[in-house]
mmCIF file with all atom_site columns, C-alpha atoms and ligand atoms in Angstrom:
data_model
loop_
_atom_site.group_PDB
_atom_site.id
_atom_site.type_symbol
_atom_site.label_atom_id
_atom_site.label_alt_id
_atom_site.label_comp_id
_atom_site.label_asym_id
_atom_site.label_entity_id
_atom_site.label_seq_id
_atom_site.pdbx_PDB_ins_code
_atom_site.Cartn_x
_atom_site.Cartn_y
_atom_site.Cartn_z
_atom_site.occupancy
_atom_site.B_iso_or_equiv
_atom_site.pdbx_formal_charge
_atom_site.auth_seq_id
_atom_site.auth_comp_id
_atom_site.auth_asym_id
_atom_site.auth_atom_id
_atom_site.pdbx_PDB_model_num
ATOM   1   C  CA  . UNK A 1 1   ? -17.701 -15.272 -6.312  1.00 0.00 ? 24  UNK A CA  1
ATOM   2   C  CA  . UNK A 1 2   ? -20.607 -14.203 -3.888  1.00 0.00 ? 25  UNK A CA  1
ATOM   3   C  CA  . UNK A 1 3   ? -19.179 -13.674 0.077   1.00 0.00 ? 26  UNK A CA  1
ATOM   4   C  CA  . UNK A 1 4   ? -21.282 -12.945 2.740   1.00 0.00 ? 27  UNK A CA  1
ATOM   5   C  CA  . UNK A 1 5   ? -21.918 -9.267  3.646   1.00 0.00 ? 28  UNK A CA  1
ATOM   6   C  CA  . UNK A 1 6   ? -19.935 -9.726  6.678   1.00 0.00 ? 29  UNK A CA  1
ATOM   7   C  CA  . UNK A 1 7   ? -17.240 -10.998 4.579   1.00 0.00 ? 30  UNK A CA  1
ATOM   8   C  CA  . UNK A 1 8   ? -17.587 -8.173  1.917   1.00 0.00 ? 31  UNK A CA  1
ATOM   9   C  CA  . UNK A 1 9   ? -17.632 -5.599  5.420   1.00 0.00 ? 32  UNK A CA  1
ATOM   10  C  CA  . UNK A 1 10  ? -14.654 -7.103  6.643   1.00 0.00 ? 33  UNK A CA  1
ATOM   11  C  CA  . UNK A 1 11  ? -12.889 -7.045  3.132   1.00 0.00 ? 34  UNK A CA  1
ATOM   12  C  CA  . UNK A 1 12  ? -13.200 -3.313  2.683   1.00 0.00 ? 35  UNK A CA  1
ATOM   13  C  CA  . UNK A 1 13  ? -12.706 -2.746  6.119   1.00 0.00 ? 36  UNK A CA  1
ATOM   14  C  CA  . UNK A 1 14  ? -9.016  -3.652  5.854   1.00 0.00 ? 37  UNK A CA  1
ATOM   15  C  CA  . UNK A 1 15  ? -8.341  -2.579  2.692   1.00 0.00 ? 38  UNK A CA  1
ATOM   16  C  CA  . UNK A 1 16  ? -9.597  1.023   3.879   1.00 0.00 ? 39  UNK A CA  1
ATOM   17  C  CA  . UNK A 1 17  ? -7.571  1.151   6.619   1.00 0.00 ? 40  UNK A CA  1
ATOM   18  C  CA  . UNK A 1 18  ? -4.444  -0.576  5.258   1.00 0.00 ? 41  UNK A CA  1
ATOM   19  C  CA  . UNK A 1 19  ? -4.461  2.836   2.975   1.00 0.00 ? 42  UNK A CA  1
ATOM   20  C  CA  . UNK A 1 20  ? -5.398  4.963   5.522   1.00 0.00 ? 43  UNK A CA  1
ATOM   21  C  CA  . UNK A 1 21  ? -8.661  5.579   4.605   1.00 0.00 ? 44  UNK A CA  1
ATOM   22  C  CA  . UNK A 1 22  ? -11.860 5.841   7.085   1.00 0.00 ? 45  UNK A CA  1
ATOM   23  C  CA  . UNK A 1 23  ? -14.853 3.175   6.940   1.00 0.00 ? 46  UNK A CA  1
ATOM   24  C  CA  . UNK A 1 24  ? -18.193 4.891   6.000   1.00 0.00 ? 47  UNK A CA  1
ATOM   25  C  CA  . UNK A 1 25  ? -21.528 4.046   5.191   1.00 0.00 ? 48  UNK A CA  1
ATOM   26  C  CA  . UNK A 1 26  ? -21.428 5.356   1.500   1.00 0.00 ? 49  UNK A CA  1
ATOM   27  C  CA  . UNK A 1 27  ? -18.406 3.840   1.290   1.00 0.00 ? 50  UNK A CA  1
ATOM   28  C  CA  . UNK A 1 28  ? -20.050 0.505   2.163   1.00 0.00 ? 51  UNK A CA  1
ATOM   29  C  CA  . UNK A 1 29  ? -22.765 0.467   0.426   1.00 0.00 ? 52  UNK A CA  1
ATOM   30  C  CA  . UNK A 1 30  ? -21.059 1.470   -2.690  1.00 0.00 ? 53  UNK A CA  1
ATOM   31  C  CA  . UNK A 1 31  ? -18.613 -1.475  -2.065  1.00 0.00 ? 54  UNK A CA  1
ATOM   32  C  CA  . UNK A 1 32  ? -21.791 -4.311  -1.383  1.00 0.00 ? 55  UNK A CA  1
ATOM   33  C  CA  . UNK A 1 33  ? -23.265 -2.919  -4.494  1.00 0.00 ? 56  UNK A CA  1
ATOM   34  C  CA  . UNK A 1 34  ? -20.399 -3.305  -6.882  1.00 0.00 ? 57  UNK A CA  1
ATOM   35  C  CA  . UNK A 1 35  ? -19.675 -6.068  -5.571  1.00 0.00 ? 58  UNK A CA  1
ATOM   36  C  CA  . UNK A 1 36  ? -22.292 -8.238  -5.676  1.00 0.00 ? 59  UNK A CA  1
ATOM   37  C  CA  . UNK A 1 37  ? -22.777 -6.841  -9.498  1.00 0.00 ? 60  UNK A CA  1
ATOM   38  C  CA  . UNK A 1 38  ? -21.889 -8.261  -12.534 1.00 0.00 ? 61  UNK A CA  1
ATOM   39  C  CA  . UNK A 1 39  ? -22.823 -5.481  -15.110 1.00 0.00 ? 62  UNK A CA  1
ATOM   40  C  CA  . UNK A 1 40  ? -19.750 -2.974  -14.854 1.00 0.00 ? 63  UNK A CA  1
ATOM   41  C  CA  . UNK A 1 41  ? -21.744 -0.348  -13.824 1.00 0.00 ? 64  UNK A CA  1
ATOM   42  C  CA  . UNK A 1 42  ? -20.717 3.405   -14.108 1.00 0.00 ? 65  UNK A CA  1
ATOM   43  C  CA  . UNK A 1 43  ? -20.872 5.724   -11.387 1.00 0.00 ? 66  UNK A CA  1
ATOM   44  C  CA  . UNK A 1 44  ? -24.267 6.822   -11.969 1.00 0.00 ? 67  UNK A CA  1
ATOM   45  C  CA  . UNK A 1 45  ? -25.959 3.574   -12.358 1.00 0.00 ? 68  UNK A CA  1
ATOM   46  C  CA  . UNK A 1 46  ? -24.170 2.816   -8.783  1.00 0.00 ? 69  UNK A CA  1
ATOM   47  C  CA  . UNK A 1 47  ? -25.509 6.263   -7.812  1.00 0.00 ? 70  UNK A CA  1
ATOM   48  C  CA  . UNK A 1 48  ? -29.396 5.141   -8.396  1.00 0.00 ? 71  UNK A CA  1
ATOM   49  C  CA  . UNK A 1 49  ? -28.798 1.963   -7.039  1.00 0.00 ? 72  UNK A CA  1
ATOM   50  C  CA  . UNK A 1 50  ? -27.422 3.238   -3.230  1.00 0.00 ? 73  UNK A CA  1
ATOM   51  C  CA  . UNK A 1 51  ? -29.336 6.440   -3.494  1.00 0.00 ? 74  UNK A CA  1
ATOM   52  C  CA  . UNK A 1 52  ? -32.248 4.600   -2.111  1.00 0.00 ? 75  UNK A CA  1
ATOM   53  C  CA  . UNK A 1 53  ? -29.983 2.552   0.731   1.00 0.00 ? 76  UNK A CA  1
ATOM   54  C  CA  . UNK A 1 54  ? -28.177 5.760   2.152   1.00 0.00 ? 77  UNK A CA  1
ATOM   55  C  CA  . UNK A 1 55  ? -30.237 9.111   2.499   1.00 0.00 ? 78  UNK A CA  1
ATOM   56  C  CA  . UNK A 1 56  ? -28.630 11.837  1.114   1.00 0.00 ? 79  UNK A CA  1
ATOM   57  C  CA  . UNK A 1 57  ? -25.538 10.349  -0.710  1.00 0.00 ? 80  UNK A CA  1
ATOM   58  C  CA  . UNK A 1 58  ? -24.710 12.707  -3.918  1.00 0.00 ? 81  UNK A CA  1
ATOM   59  C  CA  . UNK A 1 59  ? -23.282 11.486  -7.477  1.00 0.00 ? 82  UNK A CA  1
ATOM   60  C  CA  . UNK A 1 60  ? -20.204 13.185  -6.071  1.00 0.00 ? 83  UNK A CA  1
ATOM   61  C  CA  . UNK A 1 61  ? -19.642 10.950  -3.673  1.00 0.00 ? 84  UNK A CA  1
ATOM   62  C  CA  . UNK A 1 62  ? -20.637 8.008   -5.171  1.00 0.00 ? 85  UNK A CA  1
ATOM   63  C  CA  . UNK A 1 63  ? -18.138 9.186   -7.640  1.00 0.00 ? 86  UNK A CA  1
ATOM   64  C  CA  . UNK A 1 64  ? -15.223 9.513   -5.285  1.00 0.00 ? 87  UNK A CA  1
ATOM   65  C  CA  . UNK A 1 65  ? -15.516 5.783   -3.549  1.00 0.00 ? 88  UNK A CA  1
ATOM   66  C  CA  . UNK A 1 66  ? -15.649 4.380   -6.515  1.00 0.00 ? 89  UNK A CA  1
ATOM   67  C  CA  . UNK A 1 67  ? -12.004 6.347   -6.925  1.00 0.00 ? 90  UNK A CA  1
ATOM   68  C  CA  . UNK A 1 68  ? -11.143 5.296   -3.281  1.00 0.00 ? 91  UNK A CA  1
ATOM   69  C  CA  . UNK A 1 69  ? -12.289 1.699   -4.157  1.00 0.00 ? 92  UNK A CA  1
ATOM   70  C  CA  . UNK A 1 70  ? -9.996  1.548   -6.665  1.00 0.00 ? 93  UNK A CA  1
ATOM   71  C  CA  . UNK A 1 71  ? -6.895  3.329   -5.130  1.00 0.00 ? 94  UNK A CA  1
ATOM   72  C  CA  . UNK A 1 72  ? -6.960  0.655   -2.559  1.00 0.00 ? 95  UNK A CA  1
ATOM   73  C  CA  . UNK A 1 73  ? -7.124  -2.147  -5.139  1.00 0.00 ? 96  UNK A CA  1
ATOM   74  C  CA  . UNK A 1 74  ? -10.687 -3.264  -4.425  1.00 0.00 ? 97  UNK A CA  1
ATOM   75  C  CA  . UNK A 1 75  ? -12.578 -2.559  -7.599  1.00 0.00 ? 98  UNK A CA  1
ATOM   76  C  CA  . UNK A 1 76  ? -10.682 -1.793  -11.042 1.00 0.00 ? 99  UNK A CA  1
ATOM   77  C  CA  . UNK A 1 77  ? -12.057 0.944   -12.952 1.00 0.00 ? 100 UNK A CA  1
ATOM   78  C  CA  . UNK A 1 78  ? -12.282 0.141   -16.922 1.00 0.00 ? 101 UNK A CA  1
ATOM   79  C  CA  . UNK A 1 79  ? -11.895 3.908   -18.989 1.00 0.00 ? 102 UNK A CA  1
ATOM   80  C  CA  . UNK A 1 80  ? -13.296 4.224   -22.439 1.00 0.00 ? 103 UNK A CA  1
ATOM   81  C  CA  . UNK A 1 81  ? -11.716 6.518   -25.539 1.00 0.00 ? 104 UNK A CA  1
ATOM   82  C  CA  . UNK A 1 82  ? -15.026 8.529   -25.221 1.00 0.00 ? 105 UNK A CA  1
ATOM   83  C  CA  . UNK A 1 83  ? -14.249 9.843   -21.485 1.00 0.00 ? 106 UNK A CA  1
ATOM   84  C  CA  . UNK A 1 84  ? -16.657 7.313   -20.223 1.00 0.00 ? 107 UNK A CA  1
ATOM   85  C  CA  . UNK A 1 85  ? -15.750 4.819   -16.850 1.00 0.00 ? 108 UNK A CA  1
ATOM   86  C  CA  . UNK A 1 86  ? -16.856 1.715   -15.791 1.00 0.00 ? 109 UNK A CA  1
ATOM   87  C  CA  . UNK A 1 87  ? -16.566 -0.259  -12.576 1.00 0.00 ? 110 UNK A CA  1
ATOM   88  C  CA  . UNK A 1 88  ? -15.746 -3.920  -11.386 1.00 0.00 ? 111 UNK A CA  1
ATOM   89  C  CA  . UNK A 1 89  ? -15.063 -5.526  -7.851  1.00 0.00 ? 112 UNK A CA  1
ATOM   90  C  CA  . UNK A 1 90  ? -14.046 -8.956  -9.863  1.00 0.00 ? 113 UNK A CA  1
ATOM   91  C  CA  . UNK A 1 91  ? -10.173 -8.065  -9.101  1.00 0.00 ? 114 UNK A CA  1
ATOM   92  C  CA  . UNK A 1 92  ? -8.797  -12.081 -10.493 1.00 0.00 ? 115 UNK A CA  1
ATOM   93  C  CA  . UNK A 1 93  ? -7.239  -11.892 -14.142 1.00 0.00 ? 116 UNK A CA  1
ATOM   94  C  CA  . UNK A 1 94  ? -9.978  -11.740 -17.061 1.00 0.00 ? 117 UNK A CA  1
ATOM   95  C  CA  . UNK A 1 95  ? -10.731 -10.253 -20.191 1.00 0.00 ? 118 UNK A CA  1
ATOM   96  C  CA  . UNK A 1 96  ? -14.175 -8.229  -21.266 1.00 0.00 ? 119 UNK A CA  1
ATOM   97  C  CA  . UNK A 1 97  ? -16.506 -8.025  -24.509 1.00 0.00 ? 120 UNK A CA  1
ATOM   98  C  CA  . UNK A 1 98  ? -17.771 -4.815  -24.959 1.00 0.00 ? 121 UNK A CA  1
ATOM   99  C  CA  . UNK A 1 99  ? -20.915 -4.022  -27.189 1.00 0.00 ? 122 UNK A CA  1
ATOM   100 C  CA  . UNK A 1 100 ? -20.868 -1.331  -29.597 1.00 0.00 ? 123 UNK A CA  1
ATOM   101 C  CA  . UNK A 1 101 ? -24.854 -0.834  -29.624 1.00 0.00 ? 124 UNK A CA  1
ATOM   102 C  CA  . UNK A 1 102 ? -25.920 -0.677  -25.884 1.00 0.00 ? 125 UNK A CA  1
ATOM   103 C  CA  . UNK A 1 103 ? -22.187 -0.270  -24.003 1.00 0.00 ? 126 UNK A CA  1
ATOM   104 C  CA  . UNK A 1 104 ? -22.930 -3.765  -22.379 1.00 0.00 ? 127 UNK A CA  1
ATOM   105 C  CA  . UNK A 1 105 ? -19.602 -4.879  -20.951 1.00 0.00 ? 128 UNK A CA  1
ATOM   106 C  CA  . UNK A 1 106 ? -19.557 -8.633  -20.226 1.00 0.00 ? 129 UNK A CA  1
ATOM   107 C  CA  . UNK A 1 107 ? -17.167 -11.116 -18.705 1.00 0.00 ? 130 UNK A CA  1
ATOM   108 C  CA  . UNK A 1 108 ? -15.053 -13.783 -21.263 1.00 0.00 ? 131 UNK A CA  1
ATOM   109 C  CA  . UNK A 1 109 ? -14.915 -17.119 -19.629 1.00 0.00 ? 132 UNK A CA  1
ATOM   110 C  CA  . UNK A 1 110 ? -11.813 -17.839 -21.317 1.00 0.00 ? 133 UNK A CA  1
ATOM   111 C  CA  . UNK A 1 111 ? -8.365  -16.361 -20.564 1.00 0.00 ? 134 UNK A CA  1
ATOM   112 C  CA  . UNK A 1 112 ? -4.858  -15.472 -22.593 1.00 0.00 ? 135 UNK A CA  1
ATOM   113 C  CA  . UNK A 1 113 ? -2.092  -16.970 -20.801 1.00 0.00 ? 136 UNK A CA  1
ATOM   114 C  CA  . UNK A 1 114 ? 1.207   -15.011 -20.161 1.00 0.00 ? 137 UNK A CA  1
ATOM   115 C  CA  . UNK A 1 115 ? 2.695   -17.623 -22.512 1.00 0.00 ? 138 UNK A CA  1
ATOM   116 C  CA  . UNK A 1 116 ? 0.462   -16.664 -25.347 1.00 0.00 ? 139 UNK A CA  1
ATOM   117 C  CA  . UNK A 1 117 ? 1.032   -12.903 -24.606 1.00 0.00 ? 140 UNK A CA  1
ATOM   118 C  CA  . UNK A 1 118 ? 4.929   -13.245 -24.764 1.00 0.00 ? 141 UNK A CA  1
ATOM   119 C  CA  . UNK A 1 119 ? 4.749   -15.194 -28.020 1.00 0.00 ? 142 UNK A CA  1
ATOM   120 C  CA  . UNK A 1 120 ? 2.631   -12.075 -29.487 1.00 0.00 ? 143 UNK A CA  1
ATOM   121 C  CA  . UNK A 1 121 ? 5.672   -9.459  -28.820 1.00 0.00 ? 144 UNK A CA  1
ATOM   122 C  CA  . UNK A 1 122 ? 8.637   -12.624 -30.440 1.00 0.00 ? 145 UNK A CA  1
ATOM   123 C  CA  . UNK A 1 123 ? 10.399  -10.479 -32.633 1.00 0.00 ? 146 UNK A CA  1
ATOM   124 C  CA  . UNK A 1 124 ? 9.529   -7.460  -30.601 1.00 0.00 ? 147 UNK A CA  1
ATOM   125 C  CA  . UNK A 1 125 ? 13.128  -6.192  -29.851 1.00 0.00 ? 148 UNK A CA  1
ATOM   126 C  CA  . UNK A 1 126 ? 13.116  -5.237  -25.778 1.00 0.00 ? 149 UNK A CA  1
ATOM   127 C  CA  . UNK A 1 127 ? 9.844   -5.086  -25.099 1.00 0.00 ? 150 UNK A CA  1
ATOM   128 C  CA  . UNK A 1 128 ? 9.211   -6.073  -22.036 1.00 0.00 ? 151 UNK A CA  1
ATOM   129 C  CA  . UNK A 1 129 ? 5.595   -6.964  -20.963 1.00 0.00 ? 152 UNK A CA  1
ATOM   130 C  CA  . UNK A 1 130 ? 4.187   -6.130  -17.518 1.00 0.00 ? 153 UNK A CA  1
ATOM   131 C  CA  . UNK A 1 131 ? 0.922   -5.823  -18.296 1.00 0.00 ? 154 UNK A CA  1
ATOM   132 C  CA  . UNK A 1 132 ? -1.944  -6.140  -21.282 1.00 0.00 ? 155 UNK A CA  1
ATOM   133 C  CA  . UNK A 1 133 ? -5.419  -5.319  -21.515 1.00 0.00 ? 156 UNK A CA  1
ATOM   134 C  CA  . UNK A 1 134 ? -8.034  -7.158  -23.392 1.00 0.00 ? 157 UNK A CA  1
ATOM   135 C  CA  . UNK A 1 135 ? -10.991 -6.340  -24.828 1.00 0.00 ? 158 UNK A CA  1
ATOM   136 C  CA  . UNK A 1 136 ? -13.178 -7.366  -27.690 1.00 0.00 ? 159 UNK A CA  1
ATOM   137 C  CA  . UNK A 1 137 ? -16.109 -5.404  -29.023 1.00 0.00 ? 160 UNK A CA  1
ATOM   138 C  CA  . UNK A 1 138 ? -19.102 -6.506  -31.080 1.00 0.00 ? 161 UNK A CA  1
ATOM   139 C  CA  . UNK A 1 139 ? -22.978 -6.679  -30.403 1.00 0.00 ? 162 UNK A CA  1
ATOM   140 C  CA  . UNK A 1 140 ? -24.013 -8.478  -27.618 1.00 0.00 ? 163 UNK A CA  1
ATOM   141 C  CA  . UNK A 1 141 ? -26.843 -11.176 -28.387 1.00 0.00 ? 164 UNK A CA  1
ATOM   142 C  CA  . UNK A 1 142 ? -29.468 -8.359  -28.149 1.00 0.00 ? 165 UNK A CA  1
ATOM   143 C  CA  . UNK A 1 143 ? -28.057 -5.953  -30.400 1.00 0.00 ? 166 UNK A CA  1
ATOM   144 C  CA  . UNK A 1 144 ? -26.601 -8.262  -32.852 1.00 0.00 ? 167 UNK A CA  1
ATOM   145 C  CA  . UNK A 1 145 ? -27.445 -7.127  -36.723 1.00 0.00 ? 168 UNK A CA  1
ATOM   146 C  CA  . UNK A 1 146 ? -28.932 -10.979 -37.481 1.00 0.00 ? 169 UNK A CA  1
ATOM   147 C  CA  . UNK A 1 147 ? -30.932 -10.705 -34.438 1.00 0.00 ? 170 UNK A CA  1
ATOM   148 C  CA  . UNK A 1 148 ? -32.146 -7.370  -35.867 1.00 0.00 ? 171 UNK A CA  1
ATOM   149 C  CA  . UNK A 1 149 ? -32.932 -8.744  -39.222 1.00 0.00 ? 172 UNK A CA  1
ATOM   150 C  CA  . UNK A 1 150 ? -34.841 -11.936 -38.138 1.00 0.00 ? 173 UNK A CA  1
ATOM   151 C  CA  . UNK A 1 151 ? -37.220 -9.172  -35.871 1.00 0.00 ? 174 UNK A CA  1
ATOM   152 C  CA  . UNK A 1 152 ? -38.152 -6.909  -38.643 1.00 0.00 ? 175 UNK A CA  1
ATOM   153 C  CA  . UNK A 1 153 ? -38.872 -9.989  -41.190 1.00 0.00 ? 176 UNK A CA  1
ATOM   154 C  CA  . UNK A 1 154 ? -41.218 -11.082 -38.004 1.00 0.00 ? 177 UNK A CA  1
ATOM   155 C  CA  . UNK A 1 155 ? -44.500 -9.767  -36.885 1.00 0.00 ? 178 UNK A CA  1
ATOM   156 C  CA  . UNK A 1 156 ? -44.399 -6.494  -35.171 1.00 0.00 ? 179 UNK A CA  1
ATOM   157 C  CA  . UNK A 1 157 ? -45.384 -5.953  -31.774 1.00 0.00 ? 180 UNK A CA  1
HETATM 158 ZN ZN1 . ZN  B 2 .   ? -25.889 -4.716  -26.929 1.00 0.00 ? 28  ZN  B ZN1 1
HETATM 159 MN MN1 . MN  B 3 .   ? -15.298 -7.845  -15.319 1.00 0.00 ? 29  MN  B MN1 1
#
């Protein structure tokens, strides 16, 4: 969904001070830059993209907007079992694909349906379900092992 930067301005603007939070600059540009990207970037590939846009702006603070962005529900912040984080300003329901090569993350078109999630825990004495997480891993088409095996049988470049 692309807004205009007003729009994108005016969108953090409110949800800044709705949590009591101040509207900066680095703040800003953090906030146009994840959210006009689709990559799920971590904080220092958002670092070397704003670096150039606001003079002076450190990792650290990169770093702690990106918290701030997600503390007032603007960006969702996707955590790895290696320590690792990842950022997304695409806040509507969906699921990710992960690759296991190059750490790609990628959006899945398609969706599980609360439905389909409650028929996964039948049987599941008491559970109750508030939330679920989704995420597949694999090789995206870059990294894929076929891919790799039709290149070597290939010319070399
Ligand atoms: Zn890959
Ligand atoms: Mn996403």
């Amino acid at each position: 969904m692309k807004s205009s930067p007003e729009a994108t301005d005016a969108r953090l603007r409110e949800a800044l001070e709705a949590t009591g939070h101040r509207f900066t600059e680095q703040r800003a540009a953090v906030y146009r830059f994840l959210s006009g990207a689709t990559s799920h970037p971590n904080a220092d590939e958002v670092f070397q993209e704003v670096r150039g846009l606001v003079p002076g702006i450190s990792l650290a603070t990169v770093y702690k907007s990106l918290e701030t962005l997600v503390n007032c529900g603007l960006a969702a912040k996707l955590t790895y079992s290696d320590g690792s984080a990842r950022y997304d300003a695409r806040m509507d329901l969906h699921h990710h694909a992960r690759c296991l090569s190059c750490g790609r993350v990628m959006d899945i078109p398609g969706l599980l349906l609360g439905e389909e999630i409650e028929s996964l825990t039948r049987g599941l004495d008491g559970f109750s379900v508030l939330g679920y997480r989704l995420e597949l891993t694999g090789f995206c088409a870059n990294c894929s092992p076929h891919q790799h095996m039709s290149e070597s049988a290939g010319p070399m470049n």
